[in-house]
Coordinates of C-alpha atoms and ligand atoms in Angstrom, one line a residue:
Chain N
M1 CA 0.0 0.0 0.0
C2 CA 2.9 2.3 0.7
L3 CA 4.1 1.9 -2.8
A4 CA 3.5 4.8 -5.2
V5 CA 3.4 3.6 -8.8
P6 CA 4.0 5.8 -11.9
G7 CA 1.4 5.7 -14.6
R8 CA 0.4 7.5 -17.8
V9 CA -2.7 9.5 -18.0
V10 CA -4.8 8.2 -20.9
G11 CA -8.1 10.1 -20.3
I12 CA -9.5 12.8 -18.1
E13 CA -13.1 13.4 -17.1
E14 CA -15.1 15.1 -14.3
R15 CA -17.1 13.0 -11.8
D16 CA -19.2 14.4 -9.0
G17 CA -17.4 17.7 -9.5
T18 CA -13.9 16.1 -9.2
P19 CA -11.3 15.7 -11.9
M20 CA -10.6 12.0 -12.5
A21 CA -8.3 10.2 -14.9
R22 CA -7.9 6.8 -16.5
V23 CA -4.3 5.9 -15.8
D24 CA -2.3 3.1 -17.4
F25 CA 0.2 1.3 -15.2
G26 CA 2.1 -0.8 -17.7
G27 CA -1.1 -2.5 -18.9
V28 CA -3.4 -2.2 -15.8
V29 CA -5.7 0.7 -16.2
K30 CA -7.3 2.3 -13.1
D31 CA -9.4 5.3 -12.1
V32 CA -7.3 7.9 -10.5
C33 CA -8.3 11.1 -8.7
L34 CA -6.6 14.3 -10.0
A35 CA -7.8 16.6 -7.2
Y36 CA -4.2 17.0 -6.0
L37 CA -2.6 17.3 -9.5
P38 CA -5.3 19.1 -11.5
E39 CA -3.0 20.6 -14.1
I40 CA -1.8 17.3 -15.5
E41 CA -2.7 16.5 -19.1
V42 CA -3.3 13.4 -21.1
G43 CA -0.1 11.7 -22.1
E44 CA 1.8 12.9 -19.0
Y45 CA 3.1 10.6 -16.3
A46 CA 2.3 10.9 -12.6
I47 CA 3.2 9.2 -9.4
V48 CA 0.0 7.6 -8.1
H49 CA -0.7 6.4 -4.6
V50 CA -3.9 4.7 -3.5
G51 CA -5.8 6.1 -6.4
F52 CA -4.5 9.7 -6.2
A53 CA -2.0 11.4 -8.4
I54 CA 0.5 13.1 -6.1
Q55 CA 3.3 14.4 -8.3
R56 CA 4.3 14.7 -12.0
L57 CA 7.1 12.5 -13.2
D58 CA 9.1 12.5 -16.4
E59 CA 8.6 9.7 -18.9
E60 CA 12.0 8.2 -18.7
S61 CA 12.0 7.8 -14.9
A62 CA 8.4 6.6 -15.0
L63 CA 9.1 3.8 -17.5
A64 CA 12.3 2.8 -15.6
T65 CA 10.4 2.5 -12.4
L66 CA 7.5 0.6 -14.0
R67 CA 10.0 -1.9 -15.5
L68 CA 11.6 -2.4 -12.1
F69 CA 8.3 -2.9 -10.3
E70 CA 7.2 -5.4 -12.9
R71 CA 10.4 -7.4 -12.5
I72 CA 10.2 -7.6 -8.7
G73 CA 6.4 -8.4 -8.7
A74 CA 5.4 -5.1 -7.1
L75 CA 2.7 -4.4 -9.6
D76 CA 1.0 -7.7 -8.9
E77 CA 1.1 -6.9 -5.2
E78 CA -0.4 -3.5 -5.8
F79 CA -3.1 -4.4 -8.3
G80 CA -3.5 -8.2 -7.9
D81 CA -6.2 -10.0 -5.9
A82 CA -5.5 -9.5 -2.2
W83 CA -8.1 -12.2 -1.2
A84 CA -6.4 -14.8 -3.3
R85 CA -3.1 -13.9 -1.7
A86 CA -4.5 -13.9 1.8
A87 CA -6.2 -17.3 1.2
D88 CA -3.0 -18.7 -0.3
E89 CA -1.0 -17.6 2.7
T90 CA -3.6 -19.0 5.2
E91 CA -3.9 -22.3 3.3
R92 CA -0.2 -23.0 3.3
A93 CA 0.2 -22.3 6.9
P94 CA -0.3 -25.8 8.3
E95 CA 2.2 -27.2 5.9
E96 CA 4.7 -24.5 7.0
E97 CA 4.2 -25.5 10.7
N98 CA 5.0 -29.1 10.0
R99 CA 8.3 -28.4 8.2
Chain B
M1 CA 29.1 -9.0 -6.3
K2 CA 26.2 -11.3 -6.7
Y3 CA 23.5 -8.7 -6.9
I4 CA 24.9 -5.8 -8.8
D5 CA 23.9 -7.1 -12.3
E6 CA 20.3 -6.8 -11.2
F7 CA 20.5 -3.0 -10.9
Q8 CA 18.9 -1.0 -13.6
D9 CA 22.2 0.6 -14.4
P10 CA 25.0 -1.6 -12.9
A11 CA 27.7 0.8 -14.1
L12 CA 26.2 3.7 -12.2
A13 CA 25.6 1.5 -9.2
R14 CA 29.3 0.6 -9.3
R15 CA 30.4 4.3 -9.5
L16 CA 28.1 5.2 -6.5
L17 CA 29.5 2.3 -4.5
D18 CA 33.1 3.3 -5.4
D19 CA 32.4 6.9 -4.4
I20 CA 31.0 5.7 -1.0
A21 CA 33.9 3.4 -0.4
G22 CA 36.3 6.3 -1.3
T23 CA 34.6 8.7 1.1
V24 CA 34.1 6.6 4.2
T25 CA 36.9 6.6 6.8
R26 CA 35.1 5.3 9.9
P27 CA 31.9 3.5 11.0
W28 CA 28.6 5.2 10.5
S29 CA 25.0 4.0 11.0
M30 CA 22.0 5.4 9.2
M31 CA 18.3 4.6 9.3
E32 CA 16.1 4.2 6.2
V33 CA 12.7 5.4 7.4
C34 CA 10.5 3.8 4.8
G35 CA 9.5 0.1 4.7
G36 CA 9.7 0.2 0.8
Q37 CA 13.3 1.3 1.1
T38 CA 14.0 -1.6 3.6
H39 CA 12.7 -4.1 1.1
S40 CA 14.6 -2.6 -1.8
I41 CA 17.8 -2.7 0.4
I42 CA 17.4 -6.3 1.4
R43 CA 16.2 -7.5 -2.0
H44 CA 19.1 -6.0 -3.9
G45 CA 21.6 -6.8 -1.2
I46 CA 22.6 -3.1 -0.9
D47 CA 23.6 -3.5 2.7
Q48 CA 26.1 -6.2 1.6
L49 CA 27.5 -4.2 -1.3
L50 CA 28.4 -1.3 1.0
P51 CA 31.7 -0.9 2.8
E52 CA 31.8 -2.7 6.1
Q53 CA 31.8 0.5 8.1
I54 CA 28.3 1.5 7.0
E55 CA 25.4 0.0 8.9
L56 CA 21.9 0.4 7.7
I57 CA 19.3 0.4 10.5
H58 CA 15.7 -0.4 9.5
G59 CA 13.2 2.2 10.5
P60 CA 9.5 2.1 11.6
G61 CA 8.2 3.2 8.2
C62 CA 5.6 0.6 7.6
P63 CA 2.0 1.8 8.4
V64 CA 0.7 -1.8 8.5
C65 CA 3.3 -2.7 11.1
V66 CA 2.8 0.3 13.4
T67 CA -1.0 0.3 13.5
P68 CA -1.8 -0.3 17.1
L69 CA -3.4 -3.6 18.1
E70 CA -6.3 -1.7 19.7
V71 CA -7.1 -0.1 16.4
I72 CA -6.9 -3.5 14.6
D73 CA -9.3 -4.9 17.2
K74 CA -11.7 -2.0 16.7
A75 CA -11.6 -2.7 12.9
L76 CA -12.4 -6.4 13.5
E77 CA -15.2 -5.5 15.9
I78 CA -16.8 -3.0 13.4
A79 CA -16.3 -5.3 10.5
S80 CA -18.2 -8.1 12.3
R81 CA -21.3 -6.0 12.8
P82 CA -24.3 -6.8 10.7
G83 CA -25.2 -4.1 8.2
V84 CA -21.6 -3.0 7.9
V85 CA -19.5 -3.1 4.7
F86 CA -15.9 -2.8 5.9
C87 CA -13.5 -1.6 3.2
S88 CA -9.7 -1.8 3.6
F89 CA -6.5 -1.9 1.6
G90 CA -5.4 -5.4 0.9
D91 CA -2.3 -5.3 3.1
M92 CA -4.5 -5.1 6.3
L93 CA -6.3 -8.5 5.7
R94 CA -3.9 -10.7 7.6
V95 CA -2.6 -8.3 10.3
P96 CA -3.2 -10.2 13.5
G97 CA -5.6 -8.6 16.0
S98 CA -5.9 -10.1 19.5
D99 CA -7.6 -13.2 18.3
R100 CA -8.2 -13.1 14.5
D101 CA -7.7 -11.0 11.4
L102 CA -9.9 -9.4 8.7
F103 CA -9.6 -12.4 6.5
R104 CA -11.1 -14.6 9.2
V105 CA -13.9 -12.0 9.8
R106 CA -14.9 -12.4 6.2
G107 CA -14.7 -16.2 6.5
D108 CA -17.1 -15.9 9.4
G109 CA -19.6 -13.9 7.3
G110 CA -18.5 -10.3 7.7
D111 CA -18.8 -8.1 4.6
V112 CA -15.1 -7.1 4.2
R113 CA -14.0 -5.6 0.9
V114 CA -10.7 -4.8 -0.5
V115 CA -10.6 -1.5 -2.3
Y116 CA -7.8 0.2 -4.3
S117 CA -8.7 3.7 -3.3
P118 CA -10.7 5.2 -0.4
L119 CA -12.9 6.8 -3.1
D120 CA -14.0 3.3 -4.1
A121 CA -15.3 2.9 -0.6
L122 CA -17.2 6.1 -0.9
R123 CA -18.7 4.9 -4.2
I124 CA -19.9 1.7 -2.5
A125 CA -21.6 3.9 0.2
Q126 CA -23.4 5.9 -2.5
Q127 CA -24.5 2.7 -4.2
T128 CA -25.7 0.9 -1.0
P129 CA -27.5 3.6 1.1
D130 CA -29.0 1.0 3.4
Q131 CA -25.6 -0.2 4.6
Q132 CA -23.0 1.5 6.8
V133 CA -19.8 1.7 4.8
V134 CA -16.6 2.1 6.8
F135 CA -13.1 2.7 5.4
F136 CA -10.0 1.7 7.3
G137 CA -7.7 4.7 6.9
V138 CA -4.1 3.8 7.8
G139 CA -0.8 5.1 6.4
F140 CA 1.8 7.8 6.5
E141 CA 1.6 11.3 4.9
T142 CA 1.5 9.8 1.4
T143 CA -1.8 8.0 2.1
A144 CA -3.4 10.6 4.4
P145 CA -4.4 13.0 1.6
A146 CA -6.4 10.3 -0.1
I147 CA -8.3 9.5 3.0
A148 CA -8.8 13.2 3.7
M149 CA -10.3 13.6 0.3
A150 CA -12.7 10.7 0.9
A151 CA -14.0 12.5 4.0
H152 CA -14.1 15.8 2.3
Q153 CA -16.2 14.4 -0.6
A154 CA -18.5 12.5 1.7
K155 CA -19.3 15.7 3.5
R156 CA -19.6 17.7 0.3
L157 CA -21.9 15.1 -1.4
D158 CA -23.7 14.6 2.0
V159 CA -23.1 10.8 2.0
R160 CA -24.3 9.9 5.5
N161 CA -23.7 6.1 5.6
F162 CA -19.9 6.5 5.2
S163 CA -17.3 6.8 7.9
L164 CA -13.6 6.3 8.5
L165 CA -11.6 4.4 11.1
V166 CA -8.5 6.6 11.1
S167 CA -5.1 5.6 12.3
H168 CA -2.6 7.8 10.4
V169 CA 0.9 8.4 11.4
R170 CA 3.5 11.2 10.7
V171 CA 7.2 10.7 10.1
P172 CA 8.9 13.8 11.7
P173 CA 7.7 13.0 15.3
A174 CA 8.9 9.4 14.8
I175 CA 12.3 10.7 13.8
E176 CA 12.2 13.0 16.9
A177 CA 11.3 10.0 19.1
I178 CA 14.1 7.8 17.7
M179 CA 16.7 10.6 18.2
R180 CA 15.5 11.2 21.8
S181 CA 15.7 7.5 22.7
P182 CA 18.7 6.8 25.0
D183 CA 19.6 3.7 23.0
C184 CA 19.7 5.6 19.7
R185 CA 22.5 4.6 17.4
V186 CA 21.2 6.5 14.3
Q187 CA 23.6 9.1 12.9
A188 CA 21.8 10.0 9.7
F189 CA 18.4 9.4 8.1
L190 CA 17.3 8.5 4.6
A191 CA 13.8 10.1 4.7
A192 CA 10.9 8.6 2.8
G193 CA 10.6 10.1 -0.7
H194 CA 6.9 9.8 -1.3
V195 CA 6.0 11.2 2.1
C196 CA 8.0 14.2 1.0
S197 CA 6.3 14.4 -2.4
V198 CA 3.2 15.3 -0.4
M199 CA 4.6 17.1 2.6
G200 CA 7.7 18.7 1.1
T201 CA 10.9 19.0 3.1
L202 CA 10.3 22.1 5.2
E203 CA 9.5 20.1 8.3
Y204 CA 13.0 18.6 8.4
P205 CA 15.6 21.4 8.8
A206 CA 14.6 22.0 12.4
L207 CA 15.0 18.3 13.2
A208 CA 18.4 18.1 11.4
D209 CA 19.5 21.1 13.3
T210 CA 18.3 20.2 16.8
H211 CA 19.7 16.6 16.7
K212 CA 22.7 17.4 14.5
V213 CA 21.7 14.7 12.1
P214 CA 21.9 14.7 8.3
I215 CA 18.5 13.9 6.7
V216 CA 18.6 12.9 3.0
V217 CA 15.3 12.6 1.2
T218 CA 15.6 9.4 -0.8
G219 CA 13.5 7.4 -3.3
F220 CA 13.2 3.7 -3.0
E221 CA 14.7 2.3 -6.2
P222 CA 18.1 0.7 -5.6
L223 CA 20.0 3.5 -7.3
D224 CA 18.0 6.2 -5.4
I225 CA 19.0 4.5 -2.2
L226 CA 22.7 4.3 -3.1
E227 CA 22.6 8.0 -4.0
G228 CA 20.9 8.8 -0.6
I229 CA 23.6 6.8 1.2
R230 CA 26.4 8.5 -0.7
R231 CA 25.1 11.9 0.3
A232 CA 24.6 10.9 3.9
V233 CA 28.1 9.5 4.2
R234 CA 29.6 12.7 2.6
Q235 CA 27.8 14.8 5.2
L236 CA 28.8 12.6 8.1
E237 CA 32.4 12.6 7.1
R238 CA 32.4 16.4 6.8
G239 CA 30.6 16.8 10.1
E240 CA 27.6 18.4 8.4
H241 CA 23.9 18.0 9.2
R242 CA 21.7 19.4 6.5
V243 CA 18.5 18.3 4.7
E244 CA 19.3 17.2 1.2
N245 CA 16.9 16.2 -1.5
A246 CA 18.2 13.2 -3.4
Y247 CA 14.8 12.6 -5.1
P248 CA 14.1 15.9 -6.9
R249 CA 12.2 14.2 -9.7
A250 CA 9.3 13.5 -7.2
V251 CA 9.9 15.9 -4.3
R252 CA 9.6 19.7 -4.3
P253 CA 10.5 21.5 -1.1
Q254 CA 7.0 22.9 -0.6
G255 CA 5.3 19.6 -1.3
N256 CA 1.9 19.3 -2.8
Q257 CA 0.1 22.4 -1.7
V258 CA -3.4 21.3 -2.7
A259 CA -3.1 18.1 -0.8
L260 CA -1.7 20.0 2.2
S261 CA -4.7 22.3 2.3
V262 CA -7.2 19.4 2.3
L263 CA -5.2 17.6 4.9
R264 CA -5.3 20.7 7.2
E265 CA -9.0 21.0 6.7
V266 CA -9.9 17.4 7.5
F267 CA -7.2 16.3 10.0
T268 CA -5.6 17.7 13.1
T269 CA -2.5 16.2 14.7
T270 CA -2.8 14.0 17.8
D271 CA -0.8 11.7 20.0
R272 CA -0.7 8.3 18.5
A273 CA 0.3 4.8 19.8
W274 CA 2.6 2.9 17.5
R275 CA 2.4 -0.8 17.7
G276 CA 5.3 -2.3 19.6
I277 CA 6.8 1.2 20.2
G278 CA 4.3 3.1 22.4
T279 CA 2.8 6.5 22.2
I280 CA 4.6 9.2 20.3
P281 CA 3.4 12.8 21.0
D282 CA 1.8 14.5 18.1
S283 CA 2.7 11.7 15.8
G284 CA -0.7 11.0 14.3
W285 CA -3.7 12.6 12.5
R286 CA -7.3 12.4 13.5
L287 CA -10.4 13.9 12.0
T288 CA -11.2 17.4 13.1
D289 CA -14.3 18.1 15.1
T290 CA -16.0 19.4 11.9
Y291 CA -15.7 15.8 10.6
R292 CA -16.7 14.0 13.8
D293 CA -19.8 12.6 12.1
Y294 CA -17.5 10.7 9.8
D295 CA -15.4 9.2 12.5
A296 CA -16.2 5.4 12.8
E297 CA -14.9 5.2 16.4
H298 CA -17.6 7.8 17.3
R299 CA -20.3 6.3 15.2
F300 CA -19.8 2.7 16.3
E301 CA -18.8 3.4 19.9
V302 CA -16.0 0.8 20.0
T303 CA -14.4 1.4 23.3
G304 CA -13.4 -0.8 26.2
L305 CA -11.8 -3.6 24.1
T306 CA -9.1 -5.6 25.8
T307 CA -6.1 -6.3 23.7
E308 CA -3.8 -9.2 23.8
E309 CA -0.3 -8.9 22.3
P310 CA 1.7 -12.1 21.7
T311 CA 4.5 -12.0 24.2
V312 CA 7.3 -13.5 22.1
C313 CA 7.0 -10.9 19.3
R314 CA 9.8 -8.3 19.5
S315 CA 8.6 -6.2 16.5
G316 CA 8.8 -3.1 18.6
E317 CA 12.6 -3.5 18.9
V318 CA 12.8 -4.4 15.2
L319 CA 10.9 -1.2 14.3
Q320 CA 13.2 0.9 16.3
G321 CA 16.3 -0.6 14.8
L322 CA 17.4 -2.1 18.2
I323 CA 17.5 -5.7 17.0
R324 CA 17.4 -7.3 13.6
P325 CA 14.6 -9.7 12.7
H326 CA 16.6 -12.9 12.9
E327 CA 17.6 -12.0 16.5
C328 CA 14.0 -12.7 17.5
A329 CA 13.7 -16.4 18.8
A330 CA 10.4 -16.9 16.8
F331 CA 11.8 -15.7 13.5
G332 CA 11.4 -18.3 10.8
T333 CA 10.1 -20.9 13.2
A334 CA 6.9 -20.0 15.1
C335 CA 6.7 -16.9 13.0
T336 CA 6.7 -16.9 9.2
P337 CA 4.8 -14.8 6.7
R338 CA 2.1 -17.6 6.7
T339 CA 1.9 -17.8 10.4
P340 CA 2.8 -14.3 11.5
L341 CA 3.0 -13.4 15.1
G342 CA 3.6 -9.7 14.5
A343 CA 2.7 -7.2 11.8
T344 CA 6.4 -6.8 10.8
M345 CA 6.1 -10.4 9.4
V346 CA 2.7 -9.9 7.8
S347 CA 3.3 -6.7 5.9
S348 CA 5.1 -6.9 2.6
E349 CA 6.9 -3.8 3.8
G350 CA 7.8 -5.2 7.2
A351 CA 11.5 -5.9 8.1
C352 CA 10.8 -9.4 9.4
A353 CA 9.1 -10.4 6.1
A354 CA 11.9 -8.9 4.1
Y355 CA 14.5 -10.9 6.0
Y356 CA 12.5 -14.0 5.7
L357 CA 11.6 -13.7 2.0
Y358 CA 15.2 -12.9 0.9
R359 CA 16.7 -15.6 3.2
R360 CA 18.7 -13.2 5.2
L361 CA 20.2 -15.9 7.4
A362 CA 22.4 -17.7 5.1
T363 CA 24.5 -14.7 4.0
P364 CA 28.0 -14.3 5.3
R365 CA 27.6 -10.9 6.9
M366 CA 24.6 -11.9 8.8
E367 CA 26.3 -15.0 10.1
E368 CA 29.1 -12.8 11.3
T369 CA 26.7 -10.6 13.2
T370 CA 25.0 -13.7 14.6
S371 CA 28.2 -15.2 15.9
I372 CA 29.0 -12.0 17.8
D373 CA 26.1 -12.3 20.1
Ligands
LIG401 S1 10.0 -12.5 13.7 FE1 7.8 -12.5 14.1 S2 7.6 -12.7 16.3 FE2 9.8 -12.0 15.9 S3 9.7 -9.8 15.9 FE3 9.3 -10.4 13.8 S4 7.1 -10.4 13.6 FE4 7.6 -10.5 15.8

């Protein structure tokens, strides 16, 4: 959760009076609130944390970070299925105890 | 040099390491504040690539780890009530309360949902007006503006079936508490980059000055961390104690002004208990009185819970950098990521989990440390 992931703004719209964006995180697209970075434009990159864009980022550093996160599995942790992970961990527990 | 090929730019990593080795003349210890940095350090073996004289101490920067047991128990209690939809970030699911976790509450029939953003929880509230929707707001200054916005929007849109269980923590008072501790060995800090993306760096010069401690704002990619260490070592060797920004691509000194203004509207600072550490004055945020209606603790009246902390767990000492995870007797035996006794083993940002996942027992330097004690 503490991770902030860079993504590319692919679309902007207003919802309930708040600027929102569709942001592409290396293939995963999410709704992101732009209230804290209202001046960002389509095509630009931003650091996004728990659904909020918090700072602009240049393309080169954004792409480098995304590649790194993908390699170390951080993207899966951020956007993957938390229930499946928790179930997986709980299921394997007895096995671990017997080791 | 087993790990260095894994760096994004191994040649640059090599140069930074050479520079550090060429600068250091005596032992120094520095603390990386953020759990994301701890993971990066252990995963890429940064601590082992550094000259022997430099010791990295792992800090308390994992919100999942420091959320007090009492708050976890309150979350479990609220999540178990009928008519409640309890929304949380995925990392909180397996944090042990006194007798169970959120994952178990859902197994027992509670409506617990994982959301990506607090605004998703607000949306659920708008769509299910006959249910009470509660969002579990934990996190440092990076996360707090998102939670603040959810409260702000709920009030603005007059969504009445939405509330927040808030347990936010702030970094500067934690640094202050660590420096004031009589056992403190920290001589420099690598401050958390994304916390500063929001807050800026203006809170830090007073700390650096009072405690004569260099504070270098650092990102959490391996090269960012090496650069942060390089700058901290330079300052230490020269006897300086300044605030330096080694993460300018994401951090401006004044932070994110819009986020700060919403934070100030919705939250006010308060004393906060940190799990395993104790209460640190002024180290948390709570909702202001204007937002009292949105405070889940108030709405659900969860008081008088008795908590039960496992006695073997030494995560408080781990979080303060006083011991390393493998020095805890339960590490890797009674306590593993699948059977965690403490939050530092549950959270993907916890130091115990990092040591366990990256097998930090079999490495030469750790063995050396182990044999000393
Ligand atoms: S290894 Fe487990 S029991 Fe020991 S300090 Fe870490 S979380 Fe606590």
